[in-house]
PDB file of C-alpha atoms in Angstrom:
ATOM      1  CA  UNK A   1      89.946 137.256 107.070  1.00  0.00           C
ATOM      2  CA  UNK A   2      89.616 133.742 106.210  1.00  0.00           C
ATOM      3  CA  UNK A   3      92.231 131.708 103.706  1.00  0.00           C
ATOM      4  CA  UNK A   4      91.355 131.524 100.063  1.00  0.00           C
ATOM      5  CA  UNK A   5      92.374 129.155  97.168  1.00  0.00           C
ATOM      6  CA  UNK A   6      94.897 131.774  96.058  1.00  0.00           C
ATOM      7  CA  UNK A   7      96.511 131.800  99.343  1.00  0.00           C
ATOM      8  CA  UNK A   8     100.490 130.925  99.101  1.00  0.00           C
ATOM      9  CA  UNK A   9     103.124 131.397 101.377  1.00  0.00           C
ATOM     10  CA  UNK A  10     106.307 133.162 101.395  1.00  0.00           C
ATOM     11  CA  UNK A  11     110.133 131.341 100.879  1.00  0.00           C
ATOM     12  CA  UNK A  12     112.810 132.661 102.844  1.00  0.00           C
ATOM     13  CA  UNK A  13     116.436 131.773 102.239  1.00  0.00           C
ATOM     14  CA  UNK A  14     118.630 130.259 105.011  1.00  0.00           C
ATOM     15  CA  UNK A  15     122.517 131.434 104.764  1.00  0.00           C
ATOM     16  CA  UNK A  16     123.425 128.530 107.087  1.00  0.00           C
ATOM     17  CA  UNK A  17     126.739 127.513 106.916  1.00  0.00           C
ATOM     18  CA  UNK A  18     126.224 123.842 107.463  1.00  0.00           C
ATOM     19  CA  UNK A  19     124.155 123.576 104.048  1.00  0.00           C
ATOM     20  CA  UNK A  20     126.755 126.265 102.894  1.00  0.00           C
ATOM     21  CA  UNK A  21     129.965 123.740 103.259  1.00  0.00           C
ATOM     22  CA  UNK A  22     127.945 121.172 100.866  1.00  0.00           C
ATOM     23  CA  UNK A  23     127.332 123.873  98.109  1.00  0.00           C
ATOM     24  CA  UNK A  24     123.555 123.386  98.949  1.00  0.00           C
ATOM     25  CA  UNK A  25     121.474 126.422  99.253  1.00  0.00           C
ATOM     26  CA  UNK A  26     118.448 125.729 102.235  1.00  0.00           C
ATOM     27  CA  UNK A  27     115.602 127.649 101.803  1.00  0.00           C
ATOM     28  CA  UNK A  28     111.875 127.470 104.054  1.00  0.00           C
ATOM     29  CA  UNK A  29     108.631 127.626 102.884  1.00  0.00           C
ATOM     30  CA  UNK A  30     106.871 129.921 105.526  1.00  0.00           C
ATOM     31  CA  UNK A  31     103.505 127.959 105.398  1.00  0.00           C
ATOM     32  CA  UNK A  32     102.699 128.485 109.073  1.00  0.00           C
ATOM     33  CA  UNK A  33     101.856 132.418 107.891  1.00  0.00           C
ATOM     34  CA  UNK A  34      98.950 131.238 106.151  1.00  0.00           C
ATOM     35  CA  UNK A  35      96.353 132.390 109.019  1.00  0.00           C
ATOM     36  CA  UNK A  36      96.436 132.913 112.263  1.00  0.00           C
ATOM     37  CA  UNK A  37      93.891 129.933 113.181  1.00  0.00           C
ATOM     38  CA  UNK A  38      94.322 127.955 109.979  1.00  0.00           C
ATOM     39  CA  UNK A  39      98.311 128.032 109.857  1.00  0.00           C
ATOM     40  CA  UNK A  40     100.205 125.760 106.993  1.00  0.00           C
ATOM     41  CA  UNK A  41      98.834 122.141 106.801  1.00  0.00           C
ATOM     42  CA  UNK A  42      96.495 123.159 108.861  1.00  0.00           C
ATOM     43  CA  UNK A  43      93.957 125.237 106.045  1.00  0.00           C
ATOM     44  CA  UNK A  44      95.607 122.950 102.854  1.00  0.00           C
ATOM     45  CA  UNK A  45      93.949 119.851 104.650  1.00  0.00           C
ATOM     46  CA  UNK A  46      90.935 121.230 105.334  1.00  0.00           C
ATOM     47  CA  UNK A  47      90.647 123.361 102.201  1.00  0.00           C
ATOM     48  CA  UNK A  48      88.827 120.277 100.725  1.00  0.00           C
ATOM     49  CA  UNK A  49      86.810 119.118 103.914  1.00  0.00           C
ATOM     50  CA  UNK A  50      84.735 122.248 104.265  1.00  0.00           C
ATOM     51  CA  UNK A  51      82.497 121.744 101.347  1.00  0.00           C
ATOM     52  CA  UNK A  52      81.266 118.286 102.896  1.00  0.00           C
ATOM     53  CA  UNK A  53      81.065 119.224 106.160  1.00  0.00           C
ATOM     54  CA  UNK A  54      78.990 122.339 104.761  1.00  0.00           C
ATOM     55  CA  UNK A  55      76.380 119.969 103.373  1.00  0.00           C
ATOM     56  CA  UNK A  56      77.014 117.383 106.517  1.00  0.00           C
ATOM     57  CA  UNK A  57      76.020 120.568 108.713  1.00  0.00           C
ATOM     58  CA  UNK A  58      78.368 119.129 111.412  1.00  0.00           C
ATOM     59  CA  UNK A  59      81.907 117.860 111.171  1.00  0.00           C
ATOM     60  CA  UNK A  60      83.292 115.133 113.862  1.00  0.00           C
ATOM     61  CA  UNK A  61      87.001 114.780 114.963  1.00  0.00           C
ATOM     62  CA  UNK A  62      89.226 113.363 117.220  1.00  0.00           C
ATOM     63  CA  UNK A  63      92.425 114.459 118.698  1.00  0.00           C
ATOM     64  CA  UNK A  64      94.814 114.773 121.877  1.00  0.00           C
ATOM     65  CA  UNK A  65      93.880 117.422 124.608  1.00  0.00           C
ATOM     66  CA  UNK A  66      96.434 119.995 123.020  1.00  0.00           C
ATOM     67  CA  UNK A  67      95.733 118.545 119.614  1.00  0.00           C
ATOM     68  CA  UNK A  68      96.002 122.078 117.024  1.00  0.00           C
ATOM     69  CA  UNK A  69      94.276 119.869 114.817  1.00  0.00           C
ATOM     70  CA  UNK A  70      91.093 120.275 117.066  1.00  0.00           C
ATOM     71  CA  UNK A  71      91.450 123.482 117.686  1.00  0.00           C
ATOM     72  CA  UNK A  72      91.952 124.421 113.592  1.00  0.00           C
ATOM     73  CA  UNK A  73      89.096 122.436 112.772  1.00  0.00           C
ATOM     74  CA  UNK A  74      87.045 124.300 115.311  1.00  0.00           C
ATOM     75  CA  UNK A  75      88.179 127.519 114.035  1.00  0.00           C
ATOM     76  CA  UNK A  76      87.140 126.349 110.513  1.00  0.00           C
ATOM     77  CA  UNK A  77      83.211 125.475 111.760  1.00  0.00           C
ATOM     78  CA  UNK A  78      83.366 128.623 113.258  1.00  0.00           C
ATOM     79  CA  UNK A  79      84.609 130.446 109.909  1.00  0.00           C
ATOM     80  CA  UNK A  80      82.917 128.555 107.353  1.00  0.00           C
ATOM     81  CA  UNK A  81      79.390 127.819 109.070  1.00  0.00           C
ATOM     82  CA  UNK A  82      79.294 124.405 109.969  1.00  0.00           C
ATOM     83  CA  UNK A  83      79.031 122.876 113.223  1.00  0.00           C
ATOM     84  CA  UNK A  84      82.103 120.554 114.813  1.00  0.00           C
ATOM     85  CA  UNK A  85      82.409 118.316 117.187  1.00  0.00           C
ATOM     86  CA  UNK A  86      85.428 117.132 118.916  1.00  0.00           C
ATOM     87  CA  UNK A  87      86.175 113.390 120.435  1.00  0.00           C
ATOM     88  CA  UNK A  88      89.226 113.847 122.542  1.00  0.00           C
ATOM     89  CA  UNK A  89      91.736 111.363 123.948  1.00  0.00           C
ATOM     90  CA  UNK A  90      91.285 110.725 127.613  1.00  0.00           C
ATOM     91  CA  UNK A  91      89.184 111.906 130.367  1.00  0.00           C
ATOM     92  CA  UNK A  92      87.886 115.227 130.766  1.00  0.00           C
ATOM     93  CA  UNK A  93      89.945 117.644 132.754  1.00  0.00           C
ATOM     94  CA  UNK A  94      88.668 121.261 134.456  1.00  0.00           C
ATOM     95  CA  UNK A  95      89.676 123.589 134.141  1.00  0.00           C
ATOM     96  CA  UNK A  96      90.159 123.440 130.151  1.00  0.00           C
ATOM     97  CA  UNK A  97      93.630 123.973 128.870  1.00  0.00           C
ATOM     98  CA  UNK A  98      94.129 126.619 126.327  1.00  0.00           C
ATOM     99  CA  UNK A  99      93.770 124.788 123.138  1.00  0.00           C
ATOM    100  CA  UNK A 100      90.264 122.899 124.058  1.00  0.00           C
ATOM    101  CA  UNK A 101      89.044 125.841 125.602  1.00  0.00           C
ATOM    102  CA  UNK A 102      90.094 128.240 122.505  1.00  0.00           C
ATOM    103  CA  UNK A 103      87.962 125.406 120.477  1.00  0.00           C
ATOM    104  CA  UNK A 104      84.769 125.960 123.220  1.00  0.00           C
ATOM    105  CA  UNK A 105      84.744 129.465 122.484  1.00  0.00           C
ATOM    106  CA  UNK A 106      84.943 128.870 118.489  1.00  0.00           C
ATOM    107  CA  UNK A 107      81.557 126.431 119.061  1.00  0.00           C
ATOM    108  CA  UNK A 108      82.814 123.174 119.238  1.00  0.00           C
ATOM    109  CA  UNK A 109      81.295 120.598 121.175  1.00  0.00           C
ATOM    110  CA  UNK A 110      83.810 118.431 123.587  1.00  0.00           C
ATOM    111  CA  UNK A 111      83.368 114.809 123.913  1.00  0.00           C
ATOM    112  CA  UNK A 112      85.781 112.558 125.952  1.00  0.00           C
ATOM    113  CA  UNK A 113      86.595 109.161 124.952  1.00  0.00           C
ATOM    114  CA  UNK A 114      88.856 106.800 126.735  1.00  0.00           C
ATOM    115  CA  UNK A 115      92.078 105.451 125.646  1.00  0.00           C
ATOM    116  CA  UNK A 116      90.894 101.740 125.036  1.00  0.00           C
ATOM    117  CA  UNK A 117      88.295 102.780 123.146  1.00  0.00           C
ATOM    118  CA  UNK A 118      90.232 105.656 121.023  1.00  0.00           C
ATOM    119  CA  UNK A 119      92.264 103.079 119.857  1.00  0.00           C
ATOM    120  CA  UNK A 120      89.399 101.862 117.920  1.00  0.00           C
ATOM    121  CA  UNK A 121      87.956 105.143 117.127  1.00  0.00           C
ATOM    122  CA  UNK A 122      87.697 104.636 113.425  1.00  0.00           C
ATOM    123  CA  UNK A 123      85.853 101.124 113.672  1.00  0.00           C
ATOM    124  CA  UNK A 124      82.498 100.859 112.722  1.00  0.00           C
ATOM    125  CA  UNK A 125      81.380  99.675 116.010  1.00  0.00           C
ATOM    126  CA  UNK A 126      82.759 102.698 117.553  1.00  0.00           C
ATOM    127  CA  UNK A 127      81.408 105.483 114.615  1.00  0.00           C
ATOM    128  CA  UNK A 128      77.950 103.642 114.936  1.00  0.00           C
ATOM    129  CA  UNK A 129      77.855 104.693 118.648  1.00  0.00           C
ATOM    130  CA  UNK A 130      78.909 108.151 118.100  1.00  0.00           C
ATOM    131  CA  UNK A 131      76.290 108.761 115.695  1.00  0.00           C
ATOM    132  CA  UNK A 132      73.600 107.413 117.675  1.00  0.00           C
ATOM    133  CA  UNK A 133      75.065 109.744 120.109  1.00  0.00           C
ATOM    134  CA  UNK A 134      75.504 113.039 117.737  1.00  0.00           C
ATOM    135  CA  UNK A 135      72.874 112.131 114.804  1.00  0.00           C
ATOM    136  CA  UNK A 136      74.643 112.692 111.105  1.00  0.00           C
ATOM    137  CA  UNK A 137      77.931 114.054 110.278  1.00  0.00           C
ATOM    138  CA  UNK A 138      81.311 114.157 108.636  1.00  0.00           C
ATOM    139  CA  UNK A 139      83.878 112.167 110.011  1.00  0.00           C
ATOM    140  CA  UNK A 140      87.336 113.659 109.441  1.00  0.00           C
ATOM    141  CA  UNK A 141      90.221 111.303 111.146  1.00  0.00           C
ATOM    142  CA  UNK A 142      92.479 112.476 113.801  1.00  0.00           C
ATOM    143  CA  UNK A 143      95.083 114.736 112.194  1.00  0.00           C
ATOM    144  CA  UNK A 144      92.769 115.474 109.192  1.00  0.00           C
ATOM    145  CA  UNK A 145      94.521 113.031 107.023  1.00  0.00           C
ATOM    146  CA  UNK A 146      92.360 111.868 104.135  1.00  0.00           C
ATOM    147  CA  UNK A 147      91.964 111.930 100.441  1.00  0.00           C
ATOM    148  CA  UNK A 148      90.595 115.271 100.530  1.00  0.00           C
ATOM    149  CA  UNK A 149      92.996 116.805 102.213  1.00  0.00           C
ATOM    150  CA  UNK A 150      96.013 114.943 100.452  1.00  0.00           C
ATOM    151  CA  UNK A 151      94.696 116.537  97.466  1.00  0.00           C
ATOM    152  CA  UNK A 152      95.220 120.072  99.526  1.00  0.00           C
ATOM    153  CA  UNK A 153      98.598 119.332 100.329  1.00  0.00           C
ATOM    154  CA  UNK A 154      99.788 118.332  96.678  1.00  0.00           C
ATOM    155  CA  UNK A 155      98.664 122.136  95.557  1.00  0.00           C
ATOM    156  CA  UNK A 156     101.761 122.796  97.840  1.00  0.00           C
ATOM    157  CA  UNK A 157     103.757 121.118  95.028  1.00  0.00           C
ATOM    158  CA  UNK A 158     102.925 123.998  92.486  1.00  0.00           C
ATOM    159  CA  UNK A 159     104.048 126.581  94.644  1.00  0.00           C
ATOM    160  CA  UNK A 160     107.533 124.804  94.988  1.00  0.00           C
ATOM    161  CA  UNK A 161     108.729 123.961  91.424  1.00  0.00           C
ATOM    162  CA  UNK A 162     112.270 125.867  91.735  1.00  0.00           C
ATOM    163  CA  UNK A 163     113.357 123.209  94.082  1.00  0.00           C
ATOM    164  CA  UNK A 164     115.202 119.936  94.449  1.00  0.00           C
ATOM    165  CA  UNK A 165     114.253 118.585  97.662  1.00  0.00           C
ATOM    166  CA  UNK A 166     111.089 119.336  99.546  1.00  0.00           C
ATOM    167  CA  UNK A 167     111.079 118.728 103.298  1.00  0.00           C
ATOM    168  CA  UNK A 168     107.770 118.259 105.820  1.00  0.00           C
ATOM    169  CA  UNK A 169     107.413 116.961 109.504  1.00  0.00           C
ATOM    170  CA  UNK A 170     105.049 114.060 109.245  1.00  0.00           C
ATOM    171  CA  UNK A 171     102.891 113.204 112.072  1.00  0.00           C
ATOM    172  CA  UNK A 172      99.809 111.335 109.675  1.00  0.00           C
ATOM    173  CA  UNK A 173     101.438 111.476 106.705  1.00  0.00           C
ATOM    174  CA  UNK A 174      99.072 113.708 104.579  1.00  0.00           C
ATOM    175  CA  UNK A 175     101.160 116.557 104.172  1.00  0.00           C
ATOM    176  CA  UNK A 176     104.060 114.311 102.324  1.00  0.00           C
ATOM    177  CA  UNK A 177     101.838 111.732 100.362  1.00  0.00           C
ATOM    178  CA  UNK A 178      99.964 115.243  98.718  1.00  0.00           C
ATOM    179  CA  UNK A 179     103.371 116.986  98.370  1.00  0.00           C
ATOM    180  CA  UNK A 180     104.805 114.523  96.896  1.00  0.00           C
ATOM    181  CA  UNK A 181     102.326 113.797  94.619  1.00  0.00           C
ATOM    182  CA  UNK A 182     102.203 117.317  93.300  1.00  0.00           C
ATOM    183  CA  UNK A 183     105.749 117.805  92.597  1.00  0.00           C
ATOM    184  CA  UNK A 184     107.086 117.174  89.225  1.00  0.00           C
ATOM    185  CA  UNK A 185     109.071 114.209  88.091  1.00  0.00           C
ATOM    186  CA  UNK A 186     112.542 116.025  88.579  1.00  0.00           C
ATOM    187  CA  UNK A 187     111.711 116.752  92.553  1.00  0.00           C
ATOM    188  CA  UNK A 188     111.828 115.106  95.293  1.00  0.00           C
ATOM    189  CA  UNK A 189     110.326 114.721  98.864  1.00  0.00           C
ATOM    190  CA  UNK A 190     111.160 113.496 101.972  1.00  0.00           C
ATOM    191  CA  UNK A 191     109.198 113.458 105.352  1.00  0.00           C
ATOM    192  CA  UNK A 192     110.140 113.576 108.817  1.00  0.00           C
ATOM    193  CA  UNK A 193     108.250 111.186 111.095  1.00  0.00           C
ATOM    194  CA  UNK A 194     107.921 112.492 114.216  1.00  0.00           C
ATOM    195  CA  UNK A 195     106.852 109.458 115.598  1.00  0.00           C
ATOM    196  CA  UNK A 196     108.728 106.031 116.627  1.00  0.00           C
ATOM    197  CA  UNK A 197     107.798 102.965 114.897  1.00  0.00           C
ATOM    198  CA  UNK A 198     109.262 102.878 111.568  1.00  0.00           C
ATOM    199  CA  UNK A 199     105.324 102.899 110.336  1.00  0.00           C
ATOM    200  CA  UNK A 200     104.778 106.300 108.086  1.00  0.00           C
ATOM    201  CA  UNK A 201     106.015 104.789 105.098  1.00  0.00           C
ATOM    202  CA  UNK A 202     103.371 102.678 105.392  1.00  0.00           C
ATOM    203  CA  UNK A 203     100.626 105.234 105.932  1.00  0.00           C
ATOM    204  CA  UNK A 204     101.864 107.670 102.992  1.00  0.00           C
ATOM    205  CA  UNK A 205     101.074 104.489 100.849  1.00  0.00           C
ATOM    206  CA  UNK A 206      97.923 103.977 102.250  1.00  0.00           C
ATOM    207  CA  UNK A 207      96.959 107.796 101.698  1.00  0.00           C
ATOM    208  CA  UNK A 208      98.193 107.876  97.963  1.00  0.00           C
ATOM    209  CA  UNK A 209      96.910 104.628  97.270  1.00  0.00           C
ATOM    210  CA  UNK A 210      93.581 105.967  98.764  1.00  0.00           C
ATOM    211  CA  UNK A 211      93.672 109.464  96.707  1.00  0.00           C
ATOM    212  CA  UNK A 212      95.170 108.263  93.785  1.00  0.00           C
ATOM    213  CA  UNK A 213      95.150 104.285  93.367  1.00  0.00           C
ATOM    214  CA  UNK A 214      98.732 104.014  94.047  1.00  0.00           C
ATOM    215  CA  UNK A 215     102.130 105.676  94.955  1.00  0.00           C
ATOM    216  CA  UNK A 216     102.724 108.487  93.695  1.00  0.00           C
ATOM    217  CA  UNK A 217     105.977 111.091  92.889  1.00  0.00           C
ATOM    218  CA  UNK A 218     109.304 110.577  94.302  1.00  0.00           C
ATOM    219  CA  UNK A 219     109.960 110.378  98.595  1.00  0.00           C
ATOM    220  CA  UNK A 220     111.050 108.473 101.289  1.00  0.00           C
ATOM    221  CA  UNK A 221     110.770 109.046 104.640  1.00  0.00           C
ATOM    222  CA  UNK A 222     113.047 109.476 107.641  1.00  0.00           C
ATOM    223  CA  UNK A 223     112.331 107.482 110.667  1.00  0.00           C
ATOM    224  CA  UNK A 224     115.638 108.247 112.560  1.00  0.00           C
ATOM    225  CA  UNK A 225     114.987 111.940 113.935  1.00  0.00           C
ATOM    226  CA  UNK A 226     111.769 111.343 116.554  1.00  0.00           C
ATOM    227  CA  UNK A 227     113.637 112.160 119.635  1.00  0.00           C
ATOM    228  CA  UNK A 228     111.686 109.726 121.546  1.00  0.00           C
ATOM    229  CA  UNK A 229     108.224 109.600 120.038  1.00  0.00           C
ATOM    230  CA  UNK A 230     105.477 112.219 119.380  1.00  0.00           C
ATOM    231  CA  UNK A 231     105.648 115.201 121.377  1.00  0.00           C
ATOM    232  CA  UNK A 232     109.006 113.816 123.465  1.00  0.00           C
ATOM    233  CA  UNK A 233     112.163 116.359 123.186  1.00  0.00           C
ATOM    234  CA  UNK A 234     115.417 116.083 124.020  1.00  0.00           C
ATOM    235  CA  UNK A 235     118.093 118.593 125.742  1.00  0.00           C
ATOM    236  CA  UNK A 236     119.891 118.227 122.123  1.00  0.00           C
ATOM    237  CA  UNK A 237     116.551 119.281 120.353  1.00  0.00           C
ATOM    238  CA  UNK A 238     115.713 121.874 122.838  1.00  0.00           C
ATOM    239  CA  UNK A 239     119.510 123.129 121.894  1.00  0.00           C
ATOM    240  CA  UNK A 240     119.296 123.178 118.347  1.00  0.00           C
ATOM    241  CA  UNK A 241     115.737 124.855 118.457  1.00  0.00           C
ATOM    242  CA  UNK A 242     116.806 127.649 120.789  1.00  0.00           C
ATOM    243  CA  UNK A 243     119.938 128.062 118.534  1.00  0.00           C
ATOM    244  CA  UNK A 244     117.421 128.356 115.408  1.00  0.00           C
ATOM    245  CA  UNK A 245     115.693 131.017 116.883  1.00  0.00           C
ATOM    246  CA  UNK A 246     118.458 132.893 117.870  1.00  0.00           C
ATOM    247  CA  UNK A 247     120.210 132.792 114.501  1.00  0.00           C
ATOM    248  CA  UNK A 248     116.467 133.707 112.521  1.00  0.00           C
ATOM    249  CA  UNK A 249     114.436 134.762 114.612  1.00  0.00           C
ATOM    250  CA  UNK A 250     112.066 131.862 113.870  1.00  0.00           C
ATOM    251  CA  UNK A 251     110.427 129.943 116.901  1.00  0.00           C
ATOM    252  CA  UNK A 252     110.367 125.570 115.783  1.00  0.00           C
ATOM    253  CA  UNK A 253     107.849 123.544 117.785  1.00  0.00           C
ATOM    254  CA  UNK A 254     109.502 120.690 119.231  1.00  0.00           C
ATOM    255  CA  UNK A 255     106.477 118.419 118.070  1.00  0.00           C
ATOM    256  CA  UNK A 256     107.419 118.739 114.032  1.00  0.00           C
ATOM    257  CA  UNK A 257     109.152 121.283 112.737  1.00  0.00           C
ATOM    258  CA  UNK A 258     112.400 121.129 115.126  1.00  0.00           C
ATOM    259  CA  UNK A 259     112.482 117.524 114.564  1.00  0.00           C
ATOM    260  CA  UNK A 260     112.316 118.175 110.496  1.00  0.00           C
ATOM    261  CA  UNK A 261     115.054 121.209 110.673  1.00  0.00           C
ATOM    262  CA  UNK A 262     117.629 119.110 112.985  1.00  0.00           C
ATOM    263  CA  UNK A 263     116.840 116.519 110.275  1.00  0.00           C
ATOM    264  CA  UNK A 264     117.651 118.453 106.984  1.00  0.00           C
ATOM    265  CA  UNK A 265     120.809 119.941 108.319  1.00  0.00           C
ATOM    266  CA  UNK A 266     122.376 116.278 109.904  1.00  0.00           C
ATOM    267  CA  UNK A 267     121.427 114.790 106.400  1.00  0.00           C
ATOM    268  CA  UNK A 268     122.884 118.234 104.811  1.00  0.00           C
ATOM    269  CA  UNK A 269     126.059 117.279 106.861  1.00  0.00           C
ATOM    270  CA  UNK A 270     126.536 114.180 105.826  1.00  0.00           C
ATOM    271  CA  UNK A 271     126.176 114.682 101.994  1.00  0.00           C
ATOM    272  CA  UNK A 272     122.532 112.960 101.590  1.00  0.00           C
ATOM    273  CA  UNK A 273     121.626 115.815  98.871  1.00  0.00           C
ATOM    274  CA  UNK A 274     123.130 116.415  95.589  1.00  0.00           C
ATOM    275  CA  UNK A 275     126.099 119.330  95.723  1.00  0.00           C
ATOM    276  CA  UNK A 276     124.241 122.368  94.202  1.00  0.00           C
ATOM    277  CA  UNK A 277     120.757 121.415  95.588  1.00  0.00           C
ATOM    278  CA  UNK A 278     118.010 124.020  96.300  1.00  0.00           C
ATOM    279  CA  UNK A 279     116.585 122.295  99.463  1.00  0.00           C
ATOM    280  CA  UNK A 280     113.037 123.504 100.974  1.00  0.00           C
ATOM    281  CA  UNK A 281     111.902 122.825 103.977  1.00  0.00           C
ATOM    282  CA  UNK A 282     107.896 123.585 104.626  1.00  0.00           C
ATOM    283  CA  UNK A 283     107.227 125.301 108.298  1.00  0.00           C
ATOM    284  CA  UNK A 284     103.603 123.464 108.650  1.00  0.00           C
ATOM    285  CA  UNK A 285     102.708 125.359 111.172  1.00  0.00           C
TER     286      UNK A 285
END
């Protein structure tokens, strides 16, 4: 079974009492159902980046050794009938872990690249070199962020009309800057950062601006609920997760979609959304 255009995922409501005691009504948008290998974001990025990597033959991309944008990608190729290629952070390390070696089995070629140079992975000096290494192919950037796929992620906006606020984690800032863009002009969306630095305001712009030729819809981001920086966690985070899951039986990563939940509830708490709201927060995956 692979993912089709018509694919949509289910909304679940939340009776939480902490949205409950600001008359708000919190609802999730069960996007990491999609499919098993091409979960949430995952499939509405790439939706777009198949045909070109289909005529490319081969589709290159970059990510961290536990990176489930590698191993989605990888899962695509193998689905849709292209070849991909992988450029991972860091040095390699046997025996694979169980993300890069998932990707192996799906066909994808590992390449290592070290951290200096990573940095400057998208500069033509750098591309040049890997395609004197690799021959031709379709560069997709690490986390699948591009115009393409921001144009995936604002079909998510038609699928959510019946709500105030739409919620995402943001880790490249595709998801939000397509969201947002497909919402209407009543609606509103704001993104999680799960990263330190204050800069994913920055890269939204750069994505719409990119896609469209400027900003687009109505969002803001939230820079204060990283809990260290990408992939860092916190006994408080690892608390409120574990409580999730006991109260809903649904299992948040600590990477994004912890960080985005503890997020929407403290903001909840403190009043940030409109008494009444129907707020929606998107499981990416």
């Amino acid at each position: 079974m692979t993912p089709s255009s018509e694919t949509a995922s289910p909304v679940v409501e939340l009776a939480d009492e902490r949205a409950a005691r600001r008359a708000l009504r919190l609802f999730l948008k069960r996007d990491d159902l999609i499919h098993p290998e091409l979960p949430g974001n995952k499939w509405r990025k790439l939706r777009h980046n198949i045909g070109p990597a289909r005529e490319h033959g081969t589709l290159l991309t970059f990510g961290g050794a536990y990176s489930n944008h590698i191993r989605a990608v990888a899962a695509a190729g193998a689905m849709y009938g292209f070849a991909t290629i992988g450029v991972i952070r860091g040095e390699e390390r046997l025996p694979l872990n169980a993300t890069l070696a998932h990707a192996r089995r799906m066909g994808m070629r590992l390449a290592y690249m070290d951290r200096a140079t990573y940095r400057r992975k998208h500069e033509p000096d750098v591309v040049e070199a890997l395609r004197e290494r690799w021959g031709d192919f379709y560069l997709l950037p690490e986390g699948g962020s591009n115009a393409p796929a921001v144009r995936g992620c604002a079909e998510l906006g038609a699928e959510v009309r019946g709500f105030d606020v739409v919620c995402c984690p943001c880790g490249t800032g595709g998801t939000l800057a397509g969201l947002a863009a497909g919402l209407s002009p009543r609606q509103r969306a704001v993104g999680f950062s799960v990263l330190k630095g204050g800069f994913m305001t920055g890269e939204v712009e750069r994505l719409q601006r990119e896609t469209y030729g400027g900003r687009r819809g109505d969002w803001s981001v939230q820079d204060d609920f990283h809990f260290g920086g990408y992939a860092r966690t916190t006994p408080e985070l690892d608390a409120f997760a574990d409580d999730f899951a006991g109260r809903y039986g649904i299992v948040l990563d600590r990477i994004y979609t912890a960080k985005m939940m503890f997020g929407v509830l403290a903001l909840a708490q403190r009043g940030a959304f409109p008494e009444g709201a129907r707020v929606l927060a998107v499981i990416t995956g």
